[in-house]
mmCIF file of C-alpha atoms in Angstrom:
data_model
loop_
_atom_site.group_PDB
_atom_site.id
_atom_site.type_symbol
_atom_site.label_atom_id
_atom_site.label_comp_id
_atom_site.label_asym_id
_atom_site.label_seq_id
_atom_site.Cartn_x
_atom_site.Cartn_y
_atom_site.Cartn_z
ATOM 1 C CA UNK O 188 -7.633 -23.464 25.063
ATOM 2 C CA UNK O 189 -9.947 -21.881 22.544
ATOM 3 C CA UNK O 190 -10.052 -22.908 19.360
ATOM 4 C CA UNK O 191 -9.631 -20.403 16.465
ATOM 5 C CA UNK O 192 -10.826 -21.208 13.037
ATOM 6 C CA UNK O 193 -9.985 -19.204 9.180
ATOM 7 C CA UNK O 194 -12.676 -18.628 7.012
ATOM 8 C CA UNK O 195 -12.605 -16.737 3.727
ATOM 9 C CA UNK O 196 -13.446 -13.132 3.670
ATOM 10 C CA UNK O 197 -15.975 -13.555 1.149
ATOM 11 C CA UNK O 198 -18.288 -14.642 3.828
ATOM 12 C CA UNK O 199 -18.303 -11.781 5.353
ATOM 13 C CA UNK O 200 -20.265 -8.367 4.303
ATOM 14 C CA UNK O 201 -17.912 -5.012 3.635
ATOM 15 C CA UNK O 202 -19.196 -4.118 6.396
ATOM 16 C CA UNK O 203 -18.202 -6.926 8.949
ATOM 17 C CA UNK O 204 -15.275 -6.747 7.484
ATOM 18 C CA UNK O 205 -14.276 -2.982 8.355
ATOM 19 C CA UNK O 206 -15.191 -3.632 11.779
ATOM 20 C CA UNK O 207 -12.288 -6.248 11.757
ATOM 21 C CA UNK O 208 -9.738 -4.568 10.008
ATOM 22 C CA UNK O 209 -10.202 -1.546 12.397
ATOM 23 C CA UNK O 210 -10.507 -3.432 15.683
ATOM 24 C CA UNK O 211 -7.245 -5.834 14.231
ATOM 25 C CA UNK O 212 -5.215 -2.129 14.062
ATOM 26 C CA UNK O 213 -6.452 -0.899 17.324
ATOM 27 C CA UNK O 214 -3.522 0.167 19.651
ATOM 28 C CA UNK O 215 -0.696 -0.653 16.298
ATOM 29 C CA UNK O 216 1.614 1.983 15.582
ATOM 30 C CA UNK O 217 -0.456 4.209 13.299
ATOM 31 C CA UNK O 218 -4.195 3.124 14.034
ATOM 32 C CA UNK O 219 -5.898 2.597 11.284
ATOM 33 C CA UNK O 220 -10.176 3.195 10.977
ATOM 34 C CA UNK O 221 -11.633 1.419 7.950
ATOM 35 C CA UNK O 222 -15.768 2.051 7.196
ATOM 36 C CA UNK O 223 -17.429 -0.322 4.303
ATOM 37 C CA UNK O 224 -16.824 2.213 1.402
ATOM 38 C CA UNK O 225 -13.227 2.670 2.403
ATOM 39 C CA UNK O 226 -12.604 -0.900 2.484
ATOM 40 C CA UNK O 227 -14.538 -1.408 -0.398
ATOM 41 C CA UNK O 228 -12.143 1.383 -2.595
ATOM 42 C CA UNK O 229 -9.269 -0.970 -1.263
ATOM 43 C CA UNK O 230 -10.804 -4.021 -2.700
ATOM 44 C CA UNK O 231 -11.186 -2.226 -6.248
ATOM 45 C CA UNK O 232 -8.508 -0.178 -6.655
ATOM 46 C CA UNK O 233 -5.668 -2.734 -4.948
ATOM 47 C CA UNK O 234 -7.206 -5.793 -6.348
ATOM 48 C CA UNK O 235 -8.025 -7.368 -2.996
ATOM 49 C CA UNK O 236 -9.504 -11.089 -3.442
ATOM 50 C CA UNK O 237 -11.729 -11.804 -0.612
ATOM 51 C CA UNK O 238 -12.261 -15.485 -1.624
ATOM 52 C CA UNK O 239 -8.424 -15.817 -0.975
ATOM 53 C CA UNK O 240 -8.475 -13.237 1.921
ATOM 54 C CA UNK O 241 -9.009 -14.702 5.603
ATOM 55 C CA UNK O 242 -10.837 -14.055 8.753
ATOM 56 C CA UNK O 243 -9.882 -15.326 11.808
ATOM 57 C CA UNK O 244 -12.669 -16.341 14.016
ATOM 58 C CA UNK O 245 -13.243 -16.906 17.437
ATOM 59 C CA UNK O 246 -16.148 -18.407 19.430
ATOM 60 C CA UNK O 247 -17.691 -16.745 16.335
ATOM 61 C CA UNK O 248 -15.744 -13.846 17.181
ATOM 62 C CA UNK O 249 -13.845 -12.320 14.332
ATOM 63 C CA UNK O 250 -10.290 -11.538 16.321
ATOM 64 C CA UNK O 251 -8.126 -11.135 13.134
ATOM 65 C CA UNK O 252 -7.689 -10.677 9.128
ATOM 66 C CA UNK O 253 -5.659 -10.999 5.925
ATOM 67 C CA UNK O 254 -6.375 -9.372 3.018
ATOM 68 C CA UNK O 255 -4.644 -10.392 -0.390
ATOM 69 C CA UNK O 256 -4.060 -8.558 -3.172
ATOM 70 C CA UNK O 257 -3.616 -10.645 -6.336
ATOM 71 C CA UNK O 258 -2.249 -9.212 -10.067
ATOM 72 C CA UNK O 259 -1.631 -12.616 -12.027
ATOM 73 C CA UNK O 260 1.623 -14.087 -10.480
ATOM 74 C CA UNK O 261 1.790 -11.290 -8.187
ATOM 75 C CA UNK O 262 0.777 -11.345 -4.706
ATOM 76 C CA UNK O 263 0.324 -8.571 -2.090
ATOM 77 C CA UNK O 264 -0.603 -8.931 1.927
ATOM 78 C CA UNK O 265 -2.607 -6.072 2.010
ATOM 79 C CA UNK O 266 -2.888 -5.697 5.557
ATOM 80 C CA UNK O 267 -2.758 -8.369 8.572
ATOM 81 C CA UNK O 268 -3.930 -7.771 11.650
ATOM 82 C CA UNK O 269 -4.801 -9.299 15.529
ATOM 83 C CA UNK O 270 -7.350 -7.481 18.173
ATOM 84 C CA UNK O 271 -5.065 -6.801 21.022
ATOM 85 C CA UNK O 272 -6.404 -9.569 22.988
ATOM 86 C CA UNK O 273 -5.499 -11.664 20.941
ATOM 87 C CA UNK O 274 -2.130 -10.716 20.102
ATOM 88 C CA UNK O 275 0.632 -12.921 21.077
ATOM 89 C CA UNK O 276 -1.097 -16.200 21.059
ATOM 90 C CA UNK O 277 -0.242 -17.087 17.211
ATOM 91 C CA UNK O 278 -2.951 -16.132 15.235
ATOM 92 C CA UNK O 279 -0.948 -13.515 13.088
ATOM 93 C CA UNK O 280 1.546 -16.723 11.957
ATOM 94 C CA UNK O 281 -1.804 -18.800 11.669
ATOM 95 C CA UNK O 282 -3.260 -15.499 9.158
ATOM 96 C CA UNK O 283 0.045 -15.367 7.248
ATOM 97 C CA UNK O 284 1.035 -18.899 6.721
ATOM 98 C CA UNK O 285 -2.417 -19.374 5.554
ATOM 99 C CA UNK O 286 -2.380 -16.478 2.848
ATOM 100 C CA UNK O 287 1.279 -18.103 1.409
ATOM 101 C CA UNK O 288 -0.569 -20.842 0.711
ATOM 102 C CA UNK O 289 -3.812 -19.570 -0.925
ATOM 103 C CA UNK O 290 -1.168 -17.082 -3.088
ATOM 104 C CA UNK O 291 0.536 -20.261 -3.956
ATOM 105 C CA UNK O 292 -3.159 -21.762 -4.962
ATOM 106 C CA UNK O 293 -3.633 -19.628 -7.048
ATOM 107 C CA UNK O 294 -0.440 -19.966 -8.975
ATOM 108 C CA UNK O 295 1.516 -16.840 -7.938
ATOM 109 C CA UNK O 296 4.832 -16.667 -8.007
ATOM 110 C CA UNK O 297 6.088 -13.906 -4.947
ATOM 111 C CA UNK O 298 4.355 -12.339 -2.507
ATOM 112 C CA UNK O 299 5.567 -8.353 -1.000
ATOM 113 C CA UNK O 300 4.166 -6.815 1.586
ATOM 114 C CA UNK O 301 5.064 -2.999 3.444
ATOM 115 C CA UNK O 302 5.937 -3.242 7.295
ATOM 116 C CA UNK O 303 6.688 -0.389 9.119
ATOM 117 C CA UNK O 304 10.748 -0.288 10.172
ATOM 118 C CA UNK O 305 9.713 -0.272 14.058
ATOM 119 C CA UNK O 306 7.651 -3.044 13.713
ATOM 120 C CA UNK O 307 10.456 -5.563 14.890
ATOM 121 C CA UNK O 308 7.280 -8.205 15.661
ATOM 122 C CA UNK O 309 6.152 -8.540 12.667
ATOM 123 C CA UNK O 310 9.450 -8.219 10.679
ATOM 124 C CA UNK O 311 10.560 -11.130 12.125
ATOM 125 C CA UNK O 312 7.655 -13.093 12.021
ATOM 126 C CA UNK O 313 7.768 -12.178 8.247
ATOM 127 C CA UNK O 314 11.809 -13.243 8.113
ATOM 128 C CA UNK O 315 10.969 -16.551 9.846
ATOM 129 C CA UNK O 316 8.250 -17.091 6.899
ATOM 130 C CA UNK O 317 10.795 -16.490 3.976
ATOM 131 C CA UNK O 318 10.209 -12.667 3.174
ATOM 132 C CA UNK O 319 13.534 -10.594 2.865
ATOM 133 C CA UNK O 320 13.923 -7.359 3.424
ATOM 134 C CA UNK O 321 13.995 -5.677 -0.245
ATOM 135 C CA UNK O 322 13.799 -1.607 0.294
ATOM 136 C CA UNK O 323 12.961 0.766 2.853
ATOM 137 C CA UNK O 324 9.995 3.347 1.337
ATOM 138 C CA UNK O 325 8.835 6.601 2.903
ATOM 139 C CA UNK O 326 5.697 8.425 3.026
ATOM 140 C CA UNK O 327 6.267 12.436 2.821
ATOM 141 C CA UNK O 328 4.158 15.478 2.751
ATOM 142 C CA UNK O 329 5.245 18.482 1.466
ATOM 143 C CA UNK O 330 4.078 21.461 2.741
ATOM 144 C CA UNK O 331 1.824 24.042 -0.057
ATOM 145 C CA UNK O 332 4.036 27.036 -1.465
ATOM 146 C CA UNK O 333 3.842 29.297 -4.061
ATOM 147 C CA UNK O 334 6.670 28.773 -6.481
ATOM 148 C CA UNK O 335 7.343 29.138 -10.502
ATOM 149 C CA UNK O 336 7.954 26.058 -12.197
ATOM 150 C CA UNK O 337 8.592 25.618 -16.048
ATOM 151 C CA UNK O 338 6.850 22.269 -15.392
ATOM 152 C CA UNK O 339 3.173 21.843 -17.653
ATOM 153 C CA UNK O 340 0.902 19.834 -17.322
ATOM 154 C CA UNK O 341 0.025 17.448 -20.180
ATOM 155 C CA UNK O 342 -2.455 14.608 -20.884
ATOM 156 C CA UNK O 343 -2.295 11.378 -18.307
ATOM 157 C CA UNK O 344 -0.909 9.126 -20.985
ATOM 158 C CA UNK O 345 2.046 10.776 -21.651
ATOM 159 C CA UNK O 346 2.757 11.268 -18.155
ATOM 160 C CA UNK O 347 2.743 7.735 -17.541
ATOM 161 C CA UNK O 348 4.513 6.946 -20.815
ATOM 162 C CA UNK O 349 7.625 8.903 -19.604
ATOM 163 C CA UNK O 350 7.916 7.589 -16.641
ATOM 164 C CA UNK O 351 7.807 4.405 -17.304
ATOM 165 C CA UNK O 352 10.675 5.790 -19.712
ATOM 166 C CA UNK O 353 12.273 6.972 -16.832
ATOM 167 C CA UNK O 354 11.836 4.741 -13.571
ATOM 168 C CA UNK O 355 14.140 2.546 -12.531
ATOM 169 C CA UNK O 356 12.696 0.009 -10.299
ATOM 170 C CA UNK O 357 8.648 -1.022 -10.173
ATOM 171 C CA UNK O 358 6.430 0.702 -8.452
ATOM 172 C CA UNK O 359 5.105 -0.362 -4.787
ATOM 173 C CA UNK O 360 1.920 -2.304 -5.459
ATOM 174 C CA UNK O 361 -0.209 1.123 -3.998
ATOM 175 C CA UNK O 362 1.039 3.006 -6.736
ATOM 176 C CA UNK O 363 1.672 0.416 -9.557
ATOM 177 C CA UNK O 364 0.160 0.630 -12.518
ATOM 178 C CA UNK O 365 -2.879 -1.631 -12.299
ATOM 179 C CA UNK O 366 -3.498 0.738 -9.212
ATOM 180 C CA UNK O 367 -3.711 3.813 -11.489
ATOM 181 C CA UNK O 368 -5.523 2.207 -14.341
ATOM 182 C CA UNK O 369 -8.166 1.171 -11.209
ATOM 183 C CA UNK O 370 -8.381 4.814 -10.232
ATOM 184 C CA UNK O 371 -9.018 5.714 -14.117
ATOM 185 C CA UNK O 372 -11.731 2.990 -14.233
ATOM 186 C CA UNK O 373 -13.325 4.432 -11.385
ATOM 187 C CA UNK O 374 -13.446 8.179 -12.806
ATOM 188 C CA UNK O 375 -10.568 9.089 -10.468
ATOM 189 C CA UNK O 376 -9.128 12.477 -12.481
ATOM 190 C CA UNK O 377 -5.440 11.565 -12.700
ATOM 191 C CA UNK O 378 -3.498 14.277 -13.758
ATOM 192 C CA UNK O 379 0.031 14.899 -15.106
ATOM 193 C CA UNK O 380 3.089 17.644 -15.208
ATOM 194 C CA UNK O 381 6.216 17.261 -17.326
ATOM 195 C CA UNK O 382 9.420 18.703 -17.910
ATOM 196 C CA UNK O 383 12.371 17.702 -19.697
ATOM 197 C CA UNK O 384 13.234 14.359 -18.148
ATOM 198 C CA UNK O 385 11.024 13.850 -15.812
ATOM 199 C CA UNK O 386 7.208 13.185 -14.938
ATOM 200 C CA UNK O 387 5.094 12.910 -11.925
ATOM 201 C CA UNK O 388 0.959 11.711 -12.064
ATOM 202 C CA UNK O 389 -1.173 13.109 -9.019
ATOM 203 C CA UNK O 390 -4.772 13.308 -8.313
ATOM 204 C CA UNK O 391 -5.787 17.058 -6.162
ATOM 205 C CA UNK O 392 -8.839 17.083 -3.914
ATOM 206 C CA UNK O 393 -9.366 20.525 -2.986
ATOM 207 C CA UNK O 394 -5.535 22.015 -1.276
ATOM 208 C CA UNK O 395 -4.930 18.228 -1.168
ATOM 209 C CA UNK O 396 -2.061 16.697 -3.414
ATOM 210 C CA UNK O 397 -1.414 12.895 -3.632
ATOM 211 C CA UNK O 398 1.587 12.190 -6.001
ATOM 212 C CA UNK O 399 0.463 8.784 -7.353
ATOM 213 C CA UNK O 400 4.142 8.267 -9.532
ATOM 214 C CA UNK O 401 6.603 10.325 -10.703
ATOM 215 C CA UNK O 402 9.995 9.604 -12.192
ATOM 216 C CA UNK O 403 13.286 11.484 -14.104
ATOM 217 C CA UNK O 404 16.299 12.784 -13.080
ATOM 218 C CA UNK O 405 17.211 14.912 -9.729
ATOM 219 C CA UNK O 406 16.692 18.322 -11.124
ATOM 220 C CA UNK O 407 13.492 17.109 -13.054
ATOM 221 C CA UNK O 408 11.870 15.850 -9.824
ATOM 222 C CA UNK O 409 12.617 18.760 -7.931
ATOM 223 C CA UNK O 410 10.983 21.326 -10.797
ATOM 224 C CA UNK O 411 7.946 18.983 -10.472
ATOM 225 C CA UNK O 412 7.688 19.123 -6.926
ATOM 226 C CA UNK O 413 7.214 22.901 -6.952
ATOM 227 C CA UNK O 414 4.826 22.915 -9.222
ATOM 228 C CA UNK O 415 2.562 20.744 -7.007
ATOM 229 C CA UNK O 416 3.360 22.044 -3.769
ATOM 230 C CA UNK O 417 1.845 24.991 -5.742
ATOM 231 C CA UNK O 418 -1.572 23.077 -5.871
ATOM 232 C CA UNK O 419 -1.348 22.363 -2.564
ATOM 233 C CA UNK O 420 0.020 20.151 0.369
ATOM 234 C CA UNK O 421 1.664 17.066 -1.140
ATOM 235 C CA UNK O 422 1.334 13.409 -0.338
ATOM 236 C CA UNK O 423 3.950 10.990 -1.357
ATOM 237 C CA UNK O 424 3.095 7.873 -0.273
ATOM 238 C CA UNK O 425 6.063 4.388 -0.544
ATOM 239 C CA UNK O 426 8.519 6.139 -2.478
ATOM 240 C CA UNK O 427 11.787 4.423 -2.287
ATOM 241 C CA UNK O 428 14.438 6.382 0.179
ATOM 242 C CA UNK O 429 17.321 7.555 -0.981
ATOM 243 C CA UNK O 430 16.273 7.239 -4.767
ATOM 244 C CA UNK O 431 15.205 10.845 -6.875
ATOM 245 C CA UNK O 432 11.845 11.412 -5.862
ATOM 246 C CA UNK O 433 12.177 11.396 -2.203
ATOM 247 C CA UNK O 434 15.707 13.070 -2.728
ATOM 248 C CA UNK O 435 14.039 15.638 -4.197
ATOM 249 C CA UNK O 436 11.294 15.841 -2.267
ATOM 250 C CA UNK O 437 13.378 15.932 1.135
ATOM 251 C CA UNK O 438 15.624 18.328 -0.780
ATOM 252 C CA UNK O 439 12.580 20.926 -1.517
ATOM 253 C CA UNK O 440 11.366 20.653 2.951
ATOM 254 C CA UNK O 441 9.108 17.748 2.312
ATOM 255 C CA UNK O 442 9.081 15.718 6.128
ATOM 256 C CA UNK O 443 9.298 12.068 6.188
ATOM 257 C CA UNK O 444 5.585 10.603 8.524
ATOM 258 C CA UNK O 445 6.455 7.182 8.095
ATOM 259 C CA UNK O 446 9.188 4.914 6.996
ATOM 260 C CA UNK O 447 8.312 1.548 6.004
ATOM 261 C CA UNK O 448 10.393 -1.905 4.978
ATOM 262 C CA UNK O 449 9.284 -3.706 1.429
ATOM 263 C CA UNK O 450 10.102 -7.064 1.429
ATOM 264 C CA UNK O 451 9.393 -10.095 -0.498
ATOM 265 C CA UNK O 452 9.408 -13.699 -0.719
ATOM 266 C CA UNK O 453 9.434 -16.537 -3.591
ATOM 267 C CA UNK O 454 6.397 -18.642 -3.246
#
């Protein structure tokens, strides 16, 4: 039996560690490709401690990873993975028991994580650990269309001042707050649009449209959405289902490309 030992991402370069994160997603149900400045963006803008972050290591192999996000007593699992080899044998449990207890280290008080709903592996893995199932979120894209809207757009604070007005639950930790004030910090050009009620932030690259938060009532929500599907295609990534936004945003055509289960457990 070979024996597989945890070391702290920190040891590793960017670089080393993008090659793990992408072979660790290999074959999963969306594959994910990571390069060193992509991964790097995720450490910045999701608050991603690599001295609290594991590798799992192999014959001096890496064969797995955890990444942990940390805001005070706030803890994320930014993504866990296992090469496909080594799938199976325990090292996933290994990774995720581990990052509880460096999240507890460090004095945090809950840790949340996204999984997607088909995933039944790894939600029950996470059950057995202590997370509960909190929410289900969706990712949606809206398709581009020209439409009137008596939404305008306005400065980035106000935007965010009504909806945090307006929201009625926190954010998912990709589109909190901190994560917008990291984009800001980083020169990302955050923009708004308001109307009476309502608010939605959103960055535009090129025809491109990712809705970063948004918040109000029905009606307000779906004015907003057709004034960005008149920028362009629109992104809505971990809104909660069911609740306005992705209401509305099902309600204008938008189609749902991923449905994923928040959950969350006490540390």
């Amino acid at each position: 039996m070979m024996t597989v030992e945890f070391r702290r991402s920190s040891e590793f370069s960017l670089a080393e560690l993008a090659a793990v994160f992408t072979a660790s997603y290999e074959d999963y149900f969306i594959p994910f490709v990571v390069d060193e400045t992509q991964l790097e963006y995720m450490v910045d803008v999701f608050d991603l401690d690599l001295s609290r972050s594991v590798v799992a290591v192999e014959r001096e192999r890496p064969v797995g990873l955890a990444n942990l996000g940390r805001r005070g007593e706030r803890t994320w699992l930014g993504g866990i993975g296992v090469v496909p080899d080594r799938r199976g044998s325990g090292v996933g449990e290994s990774l995720t028991r581990m990052l509880l207890d460096h999240a507890r280290e460090a004095g945090a008080r809950e840790m949340v994580l996204e999984v997607i709903v088909e995933n039944a592996a790894g939600i029950a893995l996470y059950e057995k650990l202590g997370f509960a199932r909190r929410r289900e979120l969706e990712v949606l894209s809206l398709a581009a269309a020209t439409e009137n809207s008596e939404a305008r757009e306005t400065e980035l604070g106000e935007g965010l001042r009504v909806v945090a007005a307006t929201r009625s639950a926190p954010e998912p930790w990709q589109r909190a707050d901190e994560t917008v004030a990291n984009l800001a910090r980083r020169g990302s050009t955050s923009r708004a649009v308001v109307v009476d009620r309502a608010a939605a932030v959103f960055s535009q690259d090129g025809d491109r449209v990712s809705l970063l938060q948004a918040a109000g009532d029905a009606a307000g929500i779906g004015v907003l959405a057709a004034a960005l599907r008149s920028r362009g295609t629109v992104s809505a990534v971990n809104f909660p289902a069911g609740e306005p936004v992705a209401a509305a945003l099902r309600d204008a055509g938008a189609e749902v490309r991923l449905r994923q289960y928040e959950m969350v457990s006490p540390l």
